[in-house]
Every structure is written in structure tokens, then in C-alpha cells.
DNA sequence: TAGTGGTCTAGACCACTCT
DNA sequence: GAGTGGTCTAGACCACTAC
């Protein structure tokens, strides 16, 4: 029997990728059409289509109607960054997680926040400050503002036992966000809460969250000295 | 005419997502089967399948054979991080890009590097140090080691005009990598090259790259003070 | 206008896994 | 064993775009 097991889209995808890596098709080269590849692999065009679609999603190839499929000239590397709860970050390190609310205050959005979240003048926000500990060592300082108009129920949440992130995940689970990452020097307050010298470099992540184009929350998370964020592609 | 335009997988995907956001189906709830949804939307099961597959890829729903499809309980947020060339980072800011090689030296891999890259004892590496400028302001300091065994041609590249990142992208375009991000204090050398005070917090990205399980390069990129990395989901 | 990818269909069989 | 998603097929029509 010269019969092979049936060709699946993963087989096609892997063979095409291998040929690209082996320079059978170099950067900028035109690949055969879906029809031709389908004939070569002895499968349906839909199978080839799915294989190539996955490679296109990964940025390996560029596809255009009429022009055909080309090997990407400068492949865009996309790293996937998993954004997880602080609790999970801590527990993944086999450390004991502890959360503590530092301050809870309803206030009028200051100008910079109204601008950041695109809030109307005088919008009410809930300002929360909290600490996250790993084995009772400072892990992260959280400074957060929540748009009360977007999540009215927030005024009834007390946040003494459940952190705002986990609470919001239950209320507004499927939101969009913009993230920024930076290195900042510890100010008086951060050095105090994170138990480090003033001006110590800290890794800081800011996140602005929307739900259906409505601003929900802005949070600034400052990690303990030495924290590393990891990712891969 | 009560006829609607034909239902596409994007329509199905968007309607299902909307229902999840509206809590028509709450976290942990079982969705109708593909067959039932196909009947509701008046389309083929394959169309529903593709719609749900996309939502599953995004982490919005969990799918299991026999059990069915459920709304994800704790949706994993995956931010996409575009890793681009330093040149592009600079030019995206409408700044003039300039590259300068600082040092180029063939050497035996030091212990920490051999460990990091999983190199054999005594492996030869090319050590490069370089600067990237935006409008002649220091933008990024690059400290890089390349595994000569993985890319023998590297010994013939001079790197005085083309940066190692761009050169490697041409030689080993489709590689895998692990990234770490951290905030570090500027040491004597960094403060010198980046024109900042010693101990200034700097955003630092380290990347280890493999091609077909073979280690290719390790690079440490230190950005100018105040640099922010952005992402979204 | 013609070529190429994008998508849909209706049906089929398979693979996993819950009961 | 049976229900559900995973995938493939063969064909069809559509949408974009280079020519």
C-alpha cells in the first residue's frame, strides 16, 4: 500500500512552514495557489485554505486576492502576553497570596483621569488603593479608579476581602484594554508599601479598560523590585 | 421581503459574543450545540463551527467534545505584543533613526550565557554591543551574543551599517523566542550610553531566540529613560 | 476582466469523553 | 454507547484587485 493517511490541514500547514524555513520559498516569493497546493497534497482546497489562513494569522505569509500568497518579507513577531490575576501570578510561584485594601474613596475624577478615560466633567469614580502580598512579602501595589457610571454596583462592593480585579472580572468579564509598561522610580509611597529604597526601579503596568466603548477602569500596578514579566512567541 | 442577507460566520460570532456580554449566557453556562445554532441562524454547521472556534481561540468560550460549549469561567486575557525592529519603533515616532556599532568581538561563551542558551562548553559566540538613536537622542542600548555554530555566516557580517537584529531577520526569519521584561537601574555603562544619571530606572527587554530547537542569540535591550511599551487586547 | 483568495453549503466520518 | 465537537470534501458563488 502506497496509501498515506489522509492529509489534514495541520499537515499542510506544517509542510508549508517547513518549506518556508528551508527557503524552498524565500521571503517575498509567491506560493502556489490554493488549487495547486490542494492537488499536490491530494486534499480539498478548503483544507489548504485553513492551513494557509493559520500561517497568515501568525504573520508568516501575506495573502491577497488576485495577487496570491507570498512569504512575508518582514514577519511580524507577535508575542502572546497572558494577563492574569495577581492572585494567580503569586500562586503560580507557589507562594501564599494575601490581599489588603489600603483605601477606598468615592471622588470626582481628577482632570488627568477624566482625560485618560474620556469621562465627562465631574464624573464620579471610586478610587481604590490596595496591596498584594506573596508569602507576606510585598508583591504589587495597586492604584485603581473605577467609573461608577459604568458599573453602578461598585458602590455596594466593599473590596476588603475580594480585590477589585477579581470583582470586576465577575461583573465585566469581556472587556477590552490598553496596556502600557514602563520602568519608574519608587516614590515615597511606593518605597513605603513595597519595602524598598526611594528611587528603586520598579516595573509598572498601566491598564485602561473599556466595555462596549464605555470606559470602565484605569489601574496602575507597581511590582516589587526585581519583578520580571515573561512572554514568548 | 423578510429575507435577510446571508448569515456569515462573523455574524454568528458577533451575535454569540453579544449574548455572552449581555449575560443571555453567563459564565459557565452551556451554549446550544452547533447544530441548534446552525438551525437558529439558518446556516451550515461549519459556519457556526468557525464562529465558535474563533471565540474559543480568544478564550471567550471553552469547547469539549461530548460536553458541549460553555462560556469561559475565567477568561484568559491575551494581549498581543508586536515585536518590531528598533528601527521601526523609532520611525513610527516620526524620528530619524541612526544605528552605531560599539563593539564586535568573537569570544568563548561565558558560563552564564552558555547556561542561558544551553550551549556546550567552550562554544564560540560573537558579542556585539550597539546603540540605536532617535533624532540623535539615545534610544536603546543593545548587548547581544550570537551562537556562531547556529549562524556560521555571522563571522563575515560586519554590522557597521546594518544592525544585528535586521541581519538576523534576513538569515533566520522564522524563529521562536522567549522574552522577559524588567525595570533595572542604569549602571555606569548604561548611564553613559543612554545619557542619564546612574541608577536611573530603565525598561529592559531580554530575548532568547531559537531556530528549530537550536539556540541562536540572546539579546538585552535597554531603553532610554521614560520609554513605554504599549499593547492591547 | 480574469485570477485569486474568502466564504458558505450539505453531507460525511472521525475522535474524544461523559454516563 | 451515544452525543458533541473536529475535520474533510466537492462544489459553488462572491469580493477584491492586478492587469
Coordinates of C-alpha atoms (C1' of nucleotides) in Angstrom, one line a residue:
Chain A
X1 CA 0.0 0.0 0.0
X2 CA 1.4 3.3 -1.0
X3 CA -1.7 5.0 0.5
X4 CA -0.9 7.6 3.1
X5 CA -3.1 8.5 6.0
X6 CA -5.5 11.3 5.0
X7 CA -3.9 14.7 4.8
X8 CA -5.2 17.2 7.4
X9 CA -4.9 21.0 7.4
X10 CA -2.2 20.7 10.1
X11 CA -0.1 18.5 7.8
X12 CA -0.4 21.1 5.0
X13 CA 0.4 23.9 7.4
X14 CA 3.5 22.2 8.8
X15 CA 4.8 21.2 5.4
X16 CA 4.4 24.7 4.0
X17 CA 6.0 26.2 7.1
X18 CA 8.9 23.8 6.8
X19 CA 9.4 24.7 3.2
X20 CA 9.5 28.4 4.1
X21 CA 12.0 27.7 6.8
X22 CA 14.1 25.7 4.4
X23 CA 14.0 28.6 1.8
X24 CA 12.2 26.4 -0.7
X25 CA 10.1 29.5 -0.8
X26 CA 12.1 32.6 0.3
X27 CA 10.9 35.9 1.7
X28 CA 8.7 37.7 -0.9
X29 CA 8.3 34.6 -3.0
X30 CA 4.9 33.7 -4.5
X31 CA 3.5 30.4 -3.2
X32 CA 1.5 28.1 -5.5
X33 CA -2.3 28.8 -5.5
X34 CA -4.6 27.0 -3.1
X35 CA -5.8 24.9 -6.1
X36 CA -2.3 23.8 -6.9
X37 CA -1.4 23.0 -3.4
X38 CA -4.7 21.1 -3.0
X39 CA -3.7 19.0 -5.9
X40 CA -0.2 18.4 -4.7
X41 CA -1.4 17.3 -1.3
X42 CA -4.4 15.4 -2.6
X43 CA -6.9 17.3 -0.4
X44 CA -9.7 19.8 -0.8
X45 CA -9.0 23.4 -1.4
X46 CA -10.8 24.2 1.9
X47 CA -8.1 22.2 3.7
X48 CA -5.3 24.2 2.1
X49 CA -7.2 27.4 2.8
X50 CA -7.4 26.7 6.5
X51 CA -3.7 25.8 6.7
X52 CA -2.7 29.0 4.9
X53 CA -5.1 31.1 6.9
X54 CA -3.4 30.0 10.1
X55 CA 0.0 30.9 8.7
X56 CA -1.4 34.2 7.6
X57 CA -2.8 34.8 11.1
X58 CA 0.7 34.2 12.5
X59 CA 2.2 36.7 10.1
X60 CA 4.2 34.1 8.3
X61 CA 2.6 34.8 4.9
X62 CA 0.7 37.6 3.3
X63 CA -2.4 36.8 1.2
X64 CA -4.1 39.0 -1.3
X65 CA -6.9 38.2 -3.7
X66 CA -5.7 38.0 -7.3
X67 CA -2.1 38.5 -6.4
X68 CA -1.8 35.3 -4.5
X69 CA 0.1 34.2 -1.4
X70 CA 3.6 35.4 -0.6
X71 CA 6.1 34.7 2.2
X72 CA 6.1 37.7 4.5
X73 CA 9.1 39.9 3.9
X74 CA 9.4 41.1 7.5
X75 CA 7.4 38.7 9.6
X76 CA 5.7 40.5 12.4
X77 CA 6.6 38.7 15.6
X78 CA 3.6 38.7 17.9
X79 CA 4.2 37.7 21.4
X80 CA 1.2 36.5 23.4
X81 CA 1.1 38.1 26.7
X82 CA -1.2 36.3 29.2
X83 CA -2.7 38.8 31.5
X84 CA -3.7 37.0 34.7
X85 CA -4.9 38.0 38.1
X86 CA -2.3 39.0 40.6
X87 CA -3.6 36.1 42.8
X88 CA -2.7 33.7 40.0
X89 CA 0.7 35.3 39.4
X90 CA 1.5 34.7 43.1
X91 CA 0.1 31.3 43.3
X92 CA 2.0 30.2 40.2
X93 CA 5.1 30.9 42.2
X94 CA 3.9 28.5 44.9
X95 CA 3.6 31.4 47.2
X96 CA 0.8 32.2 49.6
X97 CA -1.4 35.1 48.3
X98 CA -2.7 37.8 50.5
X99 CA -4.7 40.9 49.6
X100 CA -5.2 44.0 51.6
X101 CA -7.3 47.1 50.9
X102 CA -5.5 50.3 51.7
X103 CA -8.0 52.9 50.9
X104 CA -11.5 53.2 49.4
X105 CA -12.9 56.6 48.5
X106 CA -15.6 58.0 46.2
X107 CA -14.4 61.1 44.5
X108 CA -14.8 63.3 41.4
X109 CA -12.5 62.3 38.6
X110 CA -9.4 64.4 38.6
X111 CA -8.6 66.1 35.3
X112 CA -5.8 63.7 34.2
X113 CA -8.1 60.7 34.9
X114 CA -11.1 62.2 33.1
X115 CA -8.8 62.8 30.2
X116 CA -7.3 59.3 30.3
X117 CA -10.8 57.6 30.5
X118 CA -12.6 60.1 28.4
X119 CA -15.0 60.9 31.2
X120 CA -17.4 63.9 31.3
X121 CA -16.6 66.7 33.7
X122 CA -17.4 66.0 37.3
X123 CA -17.8 62.2 36.7
X124 CA -17.9 60.2 39.9
X125 CA -15.2 57.5 40.4
X126 CA -14.3 55.0 43.1
X127 CA -10.6 55.3 44.0
X128 CA -9.1 52.2 45.4
X129 CA -5.6 51.5 46.7
X130 CA -4.6 48.0 47.6
X131 CA -1.6 45.7 48.2
X132 CA -0.9 42.2 47.1
X133 CA 1.5 40.0 49.0
X134 CA 3.3 36.8 48.2
X135 CA 4.3 34.9 51.4
X136 CA 3.7 38.2 53.2
X137 CA 6.3 39.9 51.1
X138 CA 5.1 42.9 49.1
X139 CA 4.4 41.8 45.6
X140 CA 2.3 44.6 44.0
X141 CA 0.9 47.9 44.8
X142 CA -2.4 48.7 43.0
X143 CA -3.8 52.1 42.4
X144 CA -7.2 52.0 40.7
X145 CA -10.1 54.2 39.6
X146 CA -13.4 52.8 38.6
X147 CA -16.0 54.7 36.6
X148 CA -19.1 54.4 38.8
X149 CA -21.5 55.3 35.9
X150 CA -20.2 52.2 34.0
X151 CA -20.5 49.8 37.0
X152 CA -23.1 51.3 39.4
X153 CA -23.0 48.2 41.6
X154 CA -19.4 49.0 42.5
X155 CA -20.6 51.4 45.3
X156 CA -22.0 48.4 47.2
X157 CA -18.9 46.3 46.9
X158 CA -16.6 46.7 49.9
X159 CA -13.3 45.2 48.5
X160 CA -12.0 44.3 51.9
X161 CA -11.7 40.6 51.0
X162 CA -12.0 40.4 47.2
X163 CA -9.7 42.5 45.1
X164 CA -11.2 44.9 42.5
X165 CA -9.7 43.0 39.7
X166 CA -11.4 39.8 40.6
X167 CA -14.6 41.6 41.4
X168 CA -14.6 43.4 38.0
X169 CA -13.9 40.1 36.2
X170 CA -17.1 38.8 37.6
X171 CA -19.1 42.0 36.6
X172 CA -17.5 42.9 33.3
X173 CA -15.8 39.8 32.2
X174 CA -15.3 40.5 28.5
X175 CA -13.8 43.9 28.2
X176 CA -11.1 45.5 26.0
X177 CA -8.0 47.1 27.4
X178 CA -4.9 49.1 26.5
X179 CA -1.7 48.3 28.4
X180 CA 1.5 50.2 28.9
X181 CA 4.6 49.0 30.6
X182 CA 7.4 51.2 32.0
X183 CA 10.2 51.4 34.5
X184 CA 9.7 54.0 37.1
X185 CA 11.5 55.1 40.3
X186 CA 9.8 54.3 43.6
X187 CA 8.3 57.5 45.2
X188 CA 7.8 57.9 48.9
X189 CA 4.6 55.9 48.9
X190 CA 5.8 53.1 46.7
X191 CA 9.0 52.7 48.6
X192 CA 7.0 52.5 51.8
X193 CA 4.5 49.9 50.6
X194 CA 6.9 47.8 48.6
X195 CA 9.6 48.0 51.3
X196 CA 12.4 49.3 49.1
X197 CA 14.6 52.4 48.9
X198 CA 13.3 55.5 47.3
X199 CA 14.0 55.7 43.6
X200 CA 14.4 52.0 43.3
X201 CA 13.5 51.0 39.7
X202 CA 10.0 49.4 39.6
X203 CA 8.2 47.6 36.8
X204 CA 4.9 49.3 36.3
X205 CA 1.9 48.2 34.2
X206 CA -1.0 50.5 33.5
X207 CA -4.3 49.3 32.1
X208 CA -7.3 51.2 30.8
X209 CA -10.4 49.0 30.3
X210 CA -13.5 49.6 28.2
X211 CA -16.7 47.6 27.9
X212 CA -18.6 48.4 24.7
X213 CA -16.7 51.6 24.2
X214 CA -17.6 52.8 27.7
X215 CA -14.6 53.4 30.0
X216 CA -14.7 51.2 33.0
X217 CA -11.4 51.4 34.9
X218 CA -7.9 52.6 35.0
X219 CA -5.3 50.8 37.1
X220 CA -1.6 51.3 37.8
X221 CA 0.1 48.3 39.1
X222 CA 3.6 48.7 40.6
X223 CA 5.6 45.5 41.1
X224 CA 8.2 44.7 43.8
X225 CA 11.8 45.4 42.8
X226 CA 13.2 42.6 40.6
X227 CA 9.9 41.6 39.2
X228 CA 10.1 40.1 35.6
X229 CA 7.3 39.7 33.2
X230 CA 7.7 36.8 30.8
X231 CA 6.3 36.0 27.3
X232 CA 7.2 34.1 24.2
X233 CA 6.5 33.6 20.5
Chain B
X1 CA -39.3 40.7 1.9
X2 CA -38.4 39.2 5.2
X3 CA -35.3 37.8 3.6
X4 CA -32.0 38.7 5.3
X5 CA -28.7 38.9 3.7
X6 CA -26.9 35.6 4.1
X7 CA -25.5 34.9 7.5
X8 CA -21.8 34.7 7.7
X9 CA -19.5 33.3 10.4
X10 CA -18.7 36.8 11.6
X11 CA -22.4 37.5 12.2
X12 CA -22.7 34.3 14.2
X13 CA -19.6 35.1 16.1
X14 CA -20.7 38.7 16.9
X15 CA -24.2 37.7 17.9
X16 CA -23.0 34.9 20.2
X17 CA -20.4 37.3 21.7
X18 CA -23.1 39.9 22.3
X19 CA -25.3 37.4 24.0
X20 CA -22.4 36.4 26.3
X21 CA -21.8 40.0 27.1
X22 CA -25.5 40.6 27.8
X23 CA -25.5 37.6 30.1
X24 CA -28.0 35.7 28.0
X25 CA -25.4 33.0 28.5
X26 CA -23.5 33.6 31.7
X27 CA -20.1 32.4 32.8
X28 CA -20.1 28.6 33.0
X29 CA -23.4 28.2 31.1
X30 CA -23.8 25.6 28.3
X31 CA -24.4 27.1 24.9
X32 CA -26.7 25.4 22.3
X33 CA -25.0 22.8 20.2
X34 CA -23.6 23.7 16.8
X35 CA -26.5 22.0 15.2
X36 CA -29.0 24.0 17.1
X37 CA -27.3 27.3 16.5
X38 CA -27.0 26.5 12.8
X39 CA -30.8 26.0 12.7
X40 CA -31.4 29.2 14.5
X41 CA -29.2 31.2 12.3
X42 CA -30.2 29.4 9.1
X43 CA -26.7 28.5 8.1
X44 CA -24.5 25.4 7.9
X45 CA -22.9 23.9 10.9
X46 CA -19.5 24.6 9.5
X47 CA -20.3 28.3 9.7
X48 CA -21.2 28.0 13.3
X49 CA -18.1 25.9 13.9
X50 CA -15.9 28.6 12.6
X51 CA -17.6 31.3 14.6
X52 CA -17.3 29.4 17.8
X53 CA -13.7 28.3 17.0
X54 CA -12.7 31.9 16.8
X55 CA -14.3 32.7 20.2
X56 CA -12.6 29.7 21.7
X57 CA -9.3 30.9 20.3
X58 CA -9.8 34.2 22.1
X59 CA -10.5 32.4 25.3
X60 CA -14.2 33.5 25.4
X61 CA -15.6 30.0 25.4
X62 CA -14.4 26.5 26.3
X63 CA -15.3 23.6 24.0
X64 CA -15.2 20.0 24.7
X65 CA -16.4 17.0 22.7
X66 CA -19.5 15.4 24.2
X67 CA -19.8 18.0 27.0
X68 CA -20.5 20.9 24.6
X69 CA -19.6 24.6 24.6
X70 CA -19.5 26.7 27.8
X71 CA -18.9 30.3 28.5
X72 CA -15.4 30.5 29.9
X73 CA -15.4 31.0 33.7
X74 CA -12.2 33.0 34.0
X75 CA -11.5 34.3 30.5
X76 CA -7.8 34.4 29.9
X77 CA -6.9 37.8 28.6
X78 CA -4.2 37.5 25.9
X79 CA -2.6 40.7 24.9
X80 CA -0.8 40.7 21.6
X81 CA 2.6 42.3 21.7
X82 CA 4.0 43.2 18.4
X83 CA 7.8 42.8 18.5
X84 CA 9.2 45.1 15.9
X85 CA 12.7 46.2 14.9
X86 CA 14.1 49.1 16.8
X87 CA 14.4 50.9 13.5
X88 CA 10.6 50.7 13.1
X89 CA 9.9 51.7 16.7
X90 CA 11.9 54.9 16.1
X91 CA 10.4 55.6 12.7
X92 CA 6.9 55.1 14.0
X93 CA 7.6 58.1 16.2
X94 CA 8.5 60.1 13.2
X95 CA 12.0 60.3 14.4
X96 CA 15.2 59.9 12.4
X97 CA 16.8 56.5 13.1
X98 CA 20.5 56.1 13.5
X99 CA 22.4 52.9 14.4
X100 CA 26.0 52.6 15.6
X101 CA 28.1 49.6 16.4
X102 CA 30.0 50.0 19.6
X103 CA 32.0 46.7 19.8
X104 CA 32.3 43.5 17.9
X105 CA 34.2 40.6 19.5
X106 CA 34.4 36.9 19.0
X107 CA 34.7 35.1 22.3
X108 CA 34.1 31.9 24.2
X109 CA 30.6 31.9 25.7
X110 CA 30.8 32.8 29.4
X111 CA 29.2 30.5 31.8
X112 CA 26.0 32.4 32.4
X113 CA 25.5 32.7 28.6
X114 CA 26.2 29.0 27.9
X115 CA 23.6 28.2 30.6
X116 CA 21.1 30.7 29.2
X117 CA 21.4 29.4 25.7
X118 CA 22.1 25.8 26.6
X119 CA 25.4 25.9 24.7
X120 CA 28.2 23.3 25.0
X121 CA 31.3 24.2 27.0
X122 CA 33.7 26.4 25.1
X123 CA 31.2 27.4 22.4
X124 CA 32.2 30.3 20.3
X125 CA 29.9 33.3 20.2
X126 CA 30.0 36.7 18.6
X127 CA 29.5 39.5 21.1
X128 CA 28.1 42.7 19.8
X129 CA 27.3 46.0 21.5
X130 CA 25.4 48.7 19.7
X131 CA 23.4 51.9 20.1
X132 CA 20.2 53.0 18.4
X133 CA 19.3 56.7 18.3
X134 CA 16.1 58.6 17.6
X135 CA 16.8 62.1 16.2
X136 CA 20.3 61.6 17.6
X137 CA 19.0 61.1 21.1
X138 CA 19.9 57.8 22.7
X139 CA 17.0 55.4 22.2
X140 CA 18.2 51.9 23.0
X141 CA 21.4 50.2 24.1
X142 CA 21.8 46.7 22.7
X143 CA 24.0 43.9 24.2
X144 CA 23.9 40.8 22.1
X145 CA 25.5 37.4 21.8
X146 CA 25.1 35.2 18.7
X147 CA 25.8 31.5 18.6
X148 CA 28.3 31.1 15.8
X149 CA 27.6 27.4 15.3
X150 CA 24.0 28.2 14.6
X151 CA 24.7 31.0 12.1
X152 CA 28.3 30.5 10.7
X153 CA 27.9 33.3 8.2
X154 CA 27.7 35.7 11.1
X155 CA 31.5 35.9 11.2
X156 CA 31.5 37.5 7.8
X157 CA 29.0 40.2 8.7
X158 CA 30.5 43.4 9.8
X159 CA 27.4 45.0 11.4
X160 CA 28.8 48.6 11.0
X161 CA 25.8 49.7 8.9
X162 CA 23.1 47.0 9.4
X163 CA 22.1 46.1 13.0
X164 CA 22.3 42.5 14.1
X165 CA 18.6 42.3 14.5
X166 CA 17.9 43.2 10.9
X167 CA 20.7 41.0 9.7
X168 CA 19.4 38.0 11.7
X169 CA 15.9 38.6 10.5
X170 CA 17.2 38.1 7.0
X171 CA 19.1 34.9 7.9
X172 CA 16.8 33.3 10.4
X173 CA 13.5 34.9 9.8
X174 CA 11.2 32.4 11.4
X175 CA 12.4 31.7 14.9
X176 CA 11.0 31.2 18.3
X177 CA 11.8 33.3 21.3
X178 CA 11.3 33.8 25.0
X179 CA 11.0 37.3 26.3
X180 CA 11.4 38.9 29.7
X181 CA 10.8 42.5 30.7
X182 CA 12.0 44.2 33.8
X183 CA 13.0 47.5 35.3
X184 CA 16.7 47.9 36.1
X185 CA 18.9 50.7 37.4
X186 CA 21.4 52.2 35.0
X187 CA 24.9 51.0 35.7
X188 CA 28.0 53.0 34.7
X189 CA 27.9 51.9 31.1
X190 CA 24.2 52.3 30.6
X191 CA 24.1 55.7 32.1
X192 CA 27.0 56.7 29.9
X193 CA 25.5 55.4 26.6
X194 CA 21.9 56.5 27.4
X195 CA 22.9 59.9 28.8
X196 CA 21.3 59.5 32.1
X197 CA 22.2 59.5 35.8
X198 CA 23.5 56.3 37.3
X199 CA 20.7 54.2 38.9
X200 CA 18.0 55.8 36.6
X201 CA 15.2 53.2 36.1
X202 CA 15.4 51.7 32.7
X203 CA 13.0 49.5 30.9
X204 CA 14.8 46.4 29.8
X205 CA 13.8 43.6 27.4
X206 CA 15.7 40.3 27.1
X207 CA 15.1 37.9 24.3
X208 CA 16.4 34.4 23.8
X209 CA 15.9 33.1 20.2
X210 CA 15.9 29.6 18.8
X211 CA 15.6 28.2 15.4
X212 CA 14.5 24.6 15.2
X213 CA 15.4 24.0 18.8
X214 CA 18.9 25.4 18.2
X215 CA 19.9 28.4 20.3
X216 CA 20.6 31.4 18.0
X217 CA 21.0 34.5 20.0
X218 CA 20.5 36.2 23.4
X219 CA 20.0 40.0 23.5
X220 CA 19.5 42.5 26.2
X221 CA 17.9 45.8 25.1
X222 CA 17.9 48.7 27.5
X223 CA 15.7 51.6 26.6
X224 CA 16.1 55.3 27.3
X225 CA 14.6 56.6 30.5
X226 CA 10.8 57.2 30.2
X227 CA 10.3 54.6 27.5
X228 CA 6.9 53.0 27.5
X229 CA 5.9 49.8 25.8
X230 CA 2.3 49.5 24.6
X231 CA -0.1 46.7 23.9
X232 CA -3.8 45.9 23.9
X233 CA -6.5 43.3 24.0
Chain C
dT1 C1' -12.0 41.3 -16.9
dA2 C1' -9.9 37.4 -15.3
dG3 C1' -7.5 35.3 -11.4
dT4 C1' -7.1 34.5 -6.7
dG5 C1' -8.4 34.1 -2.1
dG6 C1' -12.8 34.3 1.2
dT7 C1' -16.6 32.0 2.4
dC8 C1' -20.7 29.0 2.5
dT9 C1' -23.1 24.5 1.9
dA10 C1' -24.7 19.9 2.8
dG11 C1' -23.1 15.9 3.9
dA12 C1' -20.0 12.7 5.9
dC13 C1' -16.9 10.4 9.0
dC14 C1' -14.0 10.5 12.9
dA15 C1' -12.3 11.3 17.9
dC16 C1' -13.0 12.3 22.2
dT17 C1' -15.4 11.8 26.5
dC18 C1' -19.3 11.6 29.5
dT19 C1' -22.5 8.4 31.5
Chain D
dG1 C1' -22.9 3.6 23.8
dA2 C1' -24.2 7.9 22.4
dG3 C1' -23.6 12.9 22.0
dT4 C1' -20.7 16.6 20.7
dG5 C1' -17.2 19.0 18.5
dG6 C1' -13.2 18.4 14.8
dT7 C1' -12.3 18.0 10.3
dC8 C1' -12.7 16.9 5.4
dT9 C1' -15.0 17.1 0.9
dA10 C1' -16.6 18.7 -3.6
dG11 C1' -18.7 22.2 -5.4
dA12 C1' -20.3 26.8 -5.6
dC13 C1' -20.6 31.7 -5.6
dC14 C1' -18.7 36.1 -4.2
dA15 C1' -15.2 40.0 -3.5
dC16 C1' -11.4 42.1 -4.3
dT17 C1' -7.7 43.7 -7.3
dA18 C1' -3.9 43.5 -10.6
dC19 C1' -3.8 43.8 -15.3

